[in-house]
Every structure is written in C-alpha cells, then in structure tokens.
Coordinates of N, CA and C in Angstrom, one line a residue:
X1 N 78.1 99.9 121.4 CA 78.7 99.6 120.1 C 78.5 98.1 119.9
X2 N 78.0 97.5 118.8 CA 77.7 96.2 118.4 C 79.2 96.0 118.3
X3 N 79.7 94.4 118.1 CA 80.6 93.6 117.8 C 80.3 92.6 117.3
X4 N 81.3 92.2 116.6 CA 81.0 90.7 115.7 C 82.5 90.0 115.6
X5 N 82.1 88.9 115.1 CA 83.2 87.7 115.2 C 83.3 87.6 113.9
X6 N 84.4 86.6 113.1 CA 85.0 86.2 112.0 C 83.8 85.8 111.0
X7 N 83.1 84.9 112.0 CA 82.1 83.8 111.5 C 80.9 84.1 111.0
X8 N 80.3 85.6 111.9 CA 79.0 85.7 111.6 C 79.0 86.6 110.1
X9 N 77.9 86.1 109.3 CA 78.1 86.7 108.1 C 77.9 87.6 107.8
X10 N 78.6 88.7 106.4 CA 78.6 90.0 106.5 C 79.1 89.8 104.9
X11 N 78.5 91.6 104.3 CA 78.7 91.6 102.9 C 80.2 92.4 102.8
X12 N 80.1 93.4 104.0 CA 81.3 94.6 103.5 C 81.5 95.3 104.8
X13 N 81.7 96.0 104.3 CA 82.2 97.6 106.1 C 82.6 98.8 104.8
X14 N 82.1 100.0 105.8 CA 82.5 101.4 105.2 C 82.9 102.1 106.6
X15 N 84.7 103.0 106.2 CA 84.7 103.7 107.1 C 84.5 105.0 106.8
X16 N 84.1 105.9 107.6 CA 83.6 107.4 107.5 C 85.0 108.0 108.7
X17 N 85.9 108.5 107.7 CA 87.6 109.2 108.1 C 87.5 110.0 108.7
X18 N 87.2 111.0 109.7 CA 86.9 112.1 110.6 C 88.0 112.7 110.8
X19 N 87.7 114.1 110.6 CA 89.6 115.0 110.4 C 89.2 116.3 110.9
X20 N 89.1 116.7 112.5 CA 88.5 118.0 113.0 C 87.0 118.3 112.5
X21 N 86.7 119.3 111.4 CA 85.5 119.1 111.1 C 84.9 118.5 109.9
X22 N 86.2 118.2 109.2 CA 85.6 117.2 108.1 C 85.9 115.7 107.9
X23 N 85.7 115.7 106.6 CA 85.2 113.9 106.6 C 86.1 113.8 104.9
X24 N 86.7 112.5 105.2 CA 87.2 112.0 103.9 C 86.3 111.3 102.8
X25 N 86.0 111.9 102.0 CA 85.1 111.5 100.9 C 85.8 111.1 99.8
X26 N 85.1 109.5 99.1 CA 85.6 109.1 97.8 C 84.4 109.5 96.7
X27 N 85.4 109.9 95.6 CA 84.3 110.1 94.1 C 83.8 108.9 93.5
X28 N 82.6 107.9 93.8 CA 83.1 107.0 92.9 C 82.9 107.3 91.4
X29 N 83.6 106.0 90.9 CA 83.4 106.2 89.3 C 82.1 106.6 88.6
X30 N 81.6 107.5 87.6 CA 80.5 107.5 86.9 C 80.2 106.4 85.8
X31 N 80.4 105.2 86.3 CA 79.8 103.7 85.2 C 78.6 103.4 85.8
X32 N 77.6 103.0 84.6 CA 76.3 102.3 85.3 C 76.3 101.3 85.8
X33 N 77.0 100.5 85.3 CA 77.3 99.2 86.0 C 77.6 98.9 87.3
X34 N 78.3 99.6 88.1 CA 78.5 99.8 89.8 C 77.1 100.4 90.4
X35 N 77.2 100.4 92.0 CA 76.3 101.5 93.1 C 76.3 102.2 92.9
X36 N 75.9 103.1 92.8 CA 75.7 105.0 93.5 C 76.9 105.1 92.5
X37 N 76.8 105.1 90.9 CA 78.0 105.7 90.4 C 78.0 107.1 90.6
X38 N 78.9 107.8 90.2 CA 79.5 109.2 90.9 C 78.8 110.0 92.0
X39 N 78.8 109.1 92.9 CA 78.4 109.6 94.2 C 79.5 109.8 95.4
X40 N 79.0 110.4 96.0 CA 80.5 110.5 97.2 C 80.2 109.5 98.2
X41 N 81.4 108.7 98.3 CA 81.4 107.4 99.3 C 82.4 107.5 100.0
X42 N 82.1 106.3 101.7 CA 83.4 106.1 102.5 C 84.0 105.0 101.9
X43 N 86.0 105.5 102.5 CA 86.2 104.2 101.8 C 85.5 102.6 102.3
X44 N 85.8 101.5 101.6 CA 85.4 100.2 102.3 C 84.8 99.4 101.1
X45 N 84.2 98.4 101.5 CA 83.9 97.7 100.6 C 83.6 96.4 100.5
X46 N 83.7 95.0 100.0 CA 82.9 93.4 100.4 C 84.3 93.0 101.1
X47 N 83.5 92.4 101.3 CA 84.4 91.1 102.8 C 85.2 90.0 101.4
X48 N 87.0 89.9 102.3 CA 87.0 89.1 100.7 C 87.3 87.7 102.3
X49 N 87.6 86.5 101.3 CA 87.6 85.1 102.4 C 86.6 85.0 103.7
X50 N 87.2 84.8 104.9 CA 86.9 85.1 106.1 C 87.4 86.3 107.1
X51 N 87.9 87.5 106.3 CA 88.4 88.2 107.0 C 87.2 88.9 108.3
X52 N 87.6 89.5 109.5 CA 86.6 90.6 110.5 C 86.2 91.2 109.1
X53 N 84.8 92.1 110.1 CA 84.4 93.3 110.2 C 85.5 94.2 109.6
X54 N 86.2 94.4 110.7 CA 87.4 95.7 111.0 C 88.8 94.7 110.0
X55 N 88.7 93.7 109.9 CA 89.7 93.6 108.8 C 89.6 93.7 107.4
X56 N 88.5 93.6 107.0 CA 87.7 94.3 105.7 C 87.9 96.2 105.7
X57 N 87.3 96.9 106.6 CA 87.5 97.8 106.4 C 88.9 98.4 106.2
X58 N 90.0 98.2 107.1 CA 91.1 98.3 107.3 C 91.9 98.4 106.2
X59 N 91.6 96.8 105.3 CA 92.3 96.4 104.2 C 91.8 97.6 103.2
X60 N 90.5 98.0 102.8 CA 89.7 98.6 101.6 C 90.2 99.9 102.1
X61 N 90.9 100.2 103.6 CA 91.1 101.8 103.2 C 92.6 102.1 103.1
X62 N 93.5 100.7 103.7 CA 95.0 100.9 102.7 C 94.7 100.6 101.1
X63 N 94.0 99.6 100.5 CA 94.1 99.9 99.5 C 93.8 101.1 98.3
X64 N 92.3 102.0 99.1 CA 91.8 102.9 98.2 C 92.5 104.4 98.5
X65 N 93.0 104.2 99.7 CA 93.7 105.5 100.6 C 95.0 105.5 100.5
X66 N 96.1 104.0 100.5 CA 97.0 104.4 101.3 C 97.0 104.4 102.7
X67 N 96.4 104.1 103.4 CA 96.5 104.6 104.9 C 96.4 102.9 105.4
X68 N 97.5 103.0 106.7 CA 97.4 101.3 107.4 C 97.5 102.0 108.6
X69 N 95.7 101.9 109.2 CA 95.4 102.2 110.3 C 95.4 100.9 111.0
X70 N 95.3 101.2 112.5 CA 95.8 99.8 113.6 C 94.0 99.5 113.8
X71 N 93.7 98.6 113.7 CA 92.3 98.1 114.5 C 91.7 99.0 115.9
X72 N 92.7 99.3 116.7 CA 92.2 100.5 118.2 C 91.8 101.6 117.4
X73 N 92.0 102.3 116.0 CA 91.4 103.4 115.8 C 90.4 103.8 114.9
X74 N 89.6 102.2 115.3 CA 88.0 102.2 115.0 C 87.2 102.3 116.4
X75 N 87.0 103.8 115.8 CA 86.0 104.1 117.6 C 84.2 104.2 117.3
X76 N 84.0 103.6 116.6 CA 82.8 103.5 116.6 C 81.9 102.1 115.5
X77 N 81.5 101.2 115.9 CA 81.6 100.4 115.2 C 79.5 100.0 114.7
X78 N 79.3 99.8 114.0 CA 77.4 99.5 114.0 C 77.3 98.6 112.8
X79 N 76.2 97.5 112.8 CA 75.9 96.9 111.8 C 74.5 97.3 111.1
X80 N 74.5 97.3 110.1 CA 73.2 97.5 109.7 C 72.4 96.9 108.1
X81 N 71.7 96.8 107.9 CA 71.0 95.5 106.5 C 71.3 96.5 105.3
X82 N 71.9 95.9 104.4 CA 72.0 96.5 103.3 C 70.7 96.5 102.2
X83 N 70.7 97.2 101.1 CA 69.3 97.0 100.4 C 69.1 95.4 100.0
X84 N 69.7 94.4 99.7 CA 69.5 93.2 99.9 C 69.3 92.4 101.2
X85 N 69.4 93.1 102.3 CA 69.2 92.6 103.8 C 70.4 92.0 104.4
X86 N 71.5 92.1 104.0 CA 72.8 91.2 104.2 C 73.1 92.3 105.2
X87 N 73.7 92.2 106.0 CA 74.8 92.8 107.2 C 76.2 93.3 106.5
X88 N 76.1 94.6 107.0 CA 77.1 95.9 106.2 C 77.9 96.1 107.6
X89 N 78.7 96.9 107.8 CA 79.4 97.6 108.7 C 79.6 99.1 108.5
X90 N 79.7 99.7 109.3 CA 80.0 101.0 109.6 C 80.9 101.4 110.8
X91 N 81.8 101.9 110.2 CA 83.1 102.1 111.2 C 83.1 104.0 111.3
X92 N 84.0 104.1 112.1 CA 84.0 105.6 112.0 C 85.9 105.6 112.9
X93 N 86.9 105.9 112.6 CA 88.0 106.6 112.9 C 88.0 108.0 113.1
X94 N 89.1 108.2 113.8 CA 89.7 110.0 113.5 C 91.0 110.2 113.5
X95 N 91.1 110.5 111.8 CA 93.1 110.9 111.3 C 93.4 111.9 111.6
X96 N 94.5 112.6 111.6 CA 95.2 114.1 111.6 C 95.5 114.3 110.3
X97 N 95.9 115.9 110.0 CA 96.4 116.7 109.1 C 97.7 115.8 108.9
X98 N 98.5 115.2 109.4 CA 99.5 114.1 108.9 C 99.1 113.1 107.9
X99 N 98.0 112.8 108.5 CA 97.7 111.4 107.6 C 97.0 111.4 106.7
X100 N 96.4 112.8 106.4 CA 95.6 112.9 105.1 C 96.7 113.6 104.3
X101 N 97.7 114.2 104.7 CA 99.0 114.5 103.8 C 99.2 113.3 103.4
X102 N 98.8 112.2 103.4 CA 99.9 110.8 103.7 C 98.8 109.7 102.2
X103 N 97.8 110.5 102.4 CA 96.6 110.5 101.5 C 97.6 109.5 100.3
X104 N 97.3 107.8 99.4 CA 97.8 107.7 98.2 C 96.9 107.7 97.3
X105 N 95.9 108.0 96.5 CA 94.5 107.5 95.8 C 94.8 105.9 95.5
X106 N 94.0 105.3 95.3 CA 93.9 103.6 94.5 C 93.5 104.0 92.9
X107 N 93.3 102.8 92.9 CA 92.7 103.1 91.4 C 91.3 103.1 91.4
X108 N 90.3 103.0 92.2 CA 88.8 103.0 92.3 C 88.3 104.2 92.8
X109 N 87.4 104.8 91.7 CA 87.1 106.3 91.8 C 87.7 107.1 90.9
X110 N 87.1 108.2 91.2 CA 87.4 109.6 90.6 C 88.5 110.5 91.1
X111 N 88.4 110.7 92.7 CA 89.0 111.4 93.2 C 88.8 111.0 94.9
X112 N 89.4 112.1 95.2 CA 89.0 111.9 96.9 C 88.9 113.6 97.5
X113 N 88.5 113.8 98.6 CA 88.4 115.2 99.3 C 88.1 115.1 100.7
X114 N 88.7 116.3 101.5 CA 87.9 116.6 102.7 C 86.8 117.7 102.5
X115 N 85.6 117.0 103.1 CA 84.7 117.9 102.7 C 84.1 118.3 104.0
X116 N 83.5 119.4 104.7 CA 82.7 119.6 105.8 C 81.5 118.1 105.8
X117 N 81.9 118.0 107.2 CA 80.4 116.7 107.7 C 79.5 117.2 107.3
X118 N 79.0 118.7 107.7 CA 77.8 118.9 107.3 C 77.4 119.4 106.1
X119 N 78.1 119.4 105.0 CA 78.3 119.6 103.4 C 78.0 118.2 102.9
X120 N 78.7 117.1 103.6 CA 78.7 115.6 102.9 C 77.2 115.1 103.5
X121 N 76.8 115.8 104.5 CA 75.2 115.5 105.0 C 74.2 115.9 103.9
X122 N 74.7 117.2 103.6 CA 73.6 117.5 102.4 C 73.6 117.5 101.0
X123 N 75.0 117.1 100.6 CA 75.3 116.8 99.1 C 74.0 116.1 98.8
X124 N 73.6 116.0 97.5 CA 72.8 115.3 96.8 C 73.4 114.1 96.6
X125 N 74.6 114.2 96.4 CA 75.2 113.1 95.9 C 76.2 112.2 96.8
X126 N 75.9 112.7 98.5 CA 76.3 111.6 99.1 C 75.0 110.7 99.4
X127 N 76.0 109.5 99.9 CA 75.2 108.1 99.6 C 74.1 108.2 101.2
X128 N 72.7 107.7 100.9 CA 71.7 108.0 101.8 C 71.8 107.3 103.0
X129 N 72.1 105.6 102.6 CA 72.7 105.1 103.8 C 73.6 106.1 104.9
X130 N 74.9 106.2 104.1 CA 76.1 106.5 104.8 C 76.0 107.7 105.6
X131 N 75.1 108.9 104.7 CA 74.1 110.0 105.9 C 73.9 110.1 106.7
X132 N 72.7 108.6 107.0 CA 72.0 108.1 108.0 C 73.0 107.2 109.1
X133 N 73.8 106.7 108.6 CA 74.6 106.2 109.9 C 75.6 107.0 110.1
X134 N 75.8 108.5 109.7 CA 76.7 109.1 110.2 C 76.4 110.0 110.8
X135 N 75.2 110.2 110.5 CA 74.3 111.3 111.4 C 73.8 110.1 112.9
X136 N 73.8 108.7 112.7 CA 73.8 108.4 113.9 C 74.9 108.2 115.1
X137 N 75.9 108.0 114.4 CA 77.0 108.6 115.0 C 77.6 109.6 116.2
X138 N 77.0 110.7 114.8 CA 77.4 112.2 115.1 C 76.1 112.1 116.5
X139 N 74.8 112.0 116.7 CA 73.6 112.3 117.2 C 74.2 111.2 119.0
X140 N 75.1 109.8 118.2 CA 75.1 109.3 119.8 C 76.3 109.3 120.8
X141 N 77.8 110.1 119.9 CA 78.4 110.4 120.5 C 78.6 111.3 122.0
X142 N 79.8 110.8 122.5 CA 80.0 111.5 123.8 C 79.8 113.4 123.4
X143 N 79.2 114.2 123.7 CA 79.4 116.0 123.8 C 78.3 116.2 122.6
X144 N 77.6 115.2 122.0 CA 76.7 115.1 120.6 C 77.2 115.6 119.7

C-alpha cells in the first residue's frame, strides 16, 4: 500500500464505501460544466489547504455522506495520475448496514445508492478510472 505525507503534492482522493457485496455510489449532477456529469462516482474530491490524503477523503465523505469515519478504516490506500498527470488518491473502506442507514445526502449530486460491485464495474456510466482502481483492488486483495 503506497503512503504519503501532508507535503507531497496531490489534487484530491476518492473513496470507494464497501458494504458486503456492494459499493456506495454517488449520482453526479447532469451540468456540462463539471467531470463525468451524471455519471456514478465515489464520494471524495480536491485537497482543500494542506490537508492528508486521508484527510481530504474523510472530510468529502462527511460532507457528501454524512458519515465521520476514523482514519484506521481506510484499508486500502493507492495513488495514481489523474488526466492532467497530478496525483489523485484512492481509498477503499468497509461500512455496515448501520452506517449506510446513517447515510445524510450533501447537496452535490443527484442521488446516492448501494449498487452490486459488479453492476458498478459494468455500468456505462461508472467512471473509467474508478473501475480500474477498483478492480485493482478487488484483483490484490487478501482471498481475491
């Protein structure tokens, strides 16, 4: 698992929510002016000051979620170049049926869902990146 410090530079982090066999998916908005408008995303999002990695993510998924997970329950952590080449993050957690009851929406997006992993693998409309590092994930975990 890669790690990083405060200092080294970074655009954002996305976490991918893992709930038995499915995955927490956000709707984003359909405006042209954002990414991947109405596409299904994890939550996450830019690095605001000097915060971590994992305190970027953390922050973007109490705000878009509701949810104030502890930093120990990022169990999988990877960096990788975004389409501008800047350094993205990818986290991966795992919540219970508690805590997606516990689910608040934010105001960014459409909606939200638990969708099957392997449903959000082949949506059209999930995002290509987030696919690809979740399929690397799923491929380097412990039991595969």
């Amino acid at each position: 698992m890669t790690t990083s410090t405060r200092d080294e530079p970074f655009g954002g982090a996305k976490l991918a929510l893992l709930t038995g066999c499915g995955l927490v998916s956000i709707l984003r908005d359909d405006v042209p002016h954002i990414a991947w408008p109405g596409h299904w995303d994890f939550a996450g999002g830019a690095r605001e000051g000097q915060e971590s990695p994992a305190a970027c993510v953390l922050r973007e998924t109490r705000e878009e979620l509701g949810l104030a997970l502890e930093p120990a329950r990022l169990i999988w952590r990877q960096t990788y170049p975004n389409h501008r080449g800047r350094a993205v993050w990818f986290f991966v957690a795992r919540i219970g049926a508690d805590e997606i009851a516990r689910i608040r929406f934010g105001d960014e997006g459409q909606g939200w869902a638990v969708m099957p992993v392997g449903d959000y693998l082949a949506h059209p409309k999930g995002i290509g990146q987030l696919k690809e590092q979740l399929a690397e994930y799923l491929a380097a975990r412990p039991g595969g």
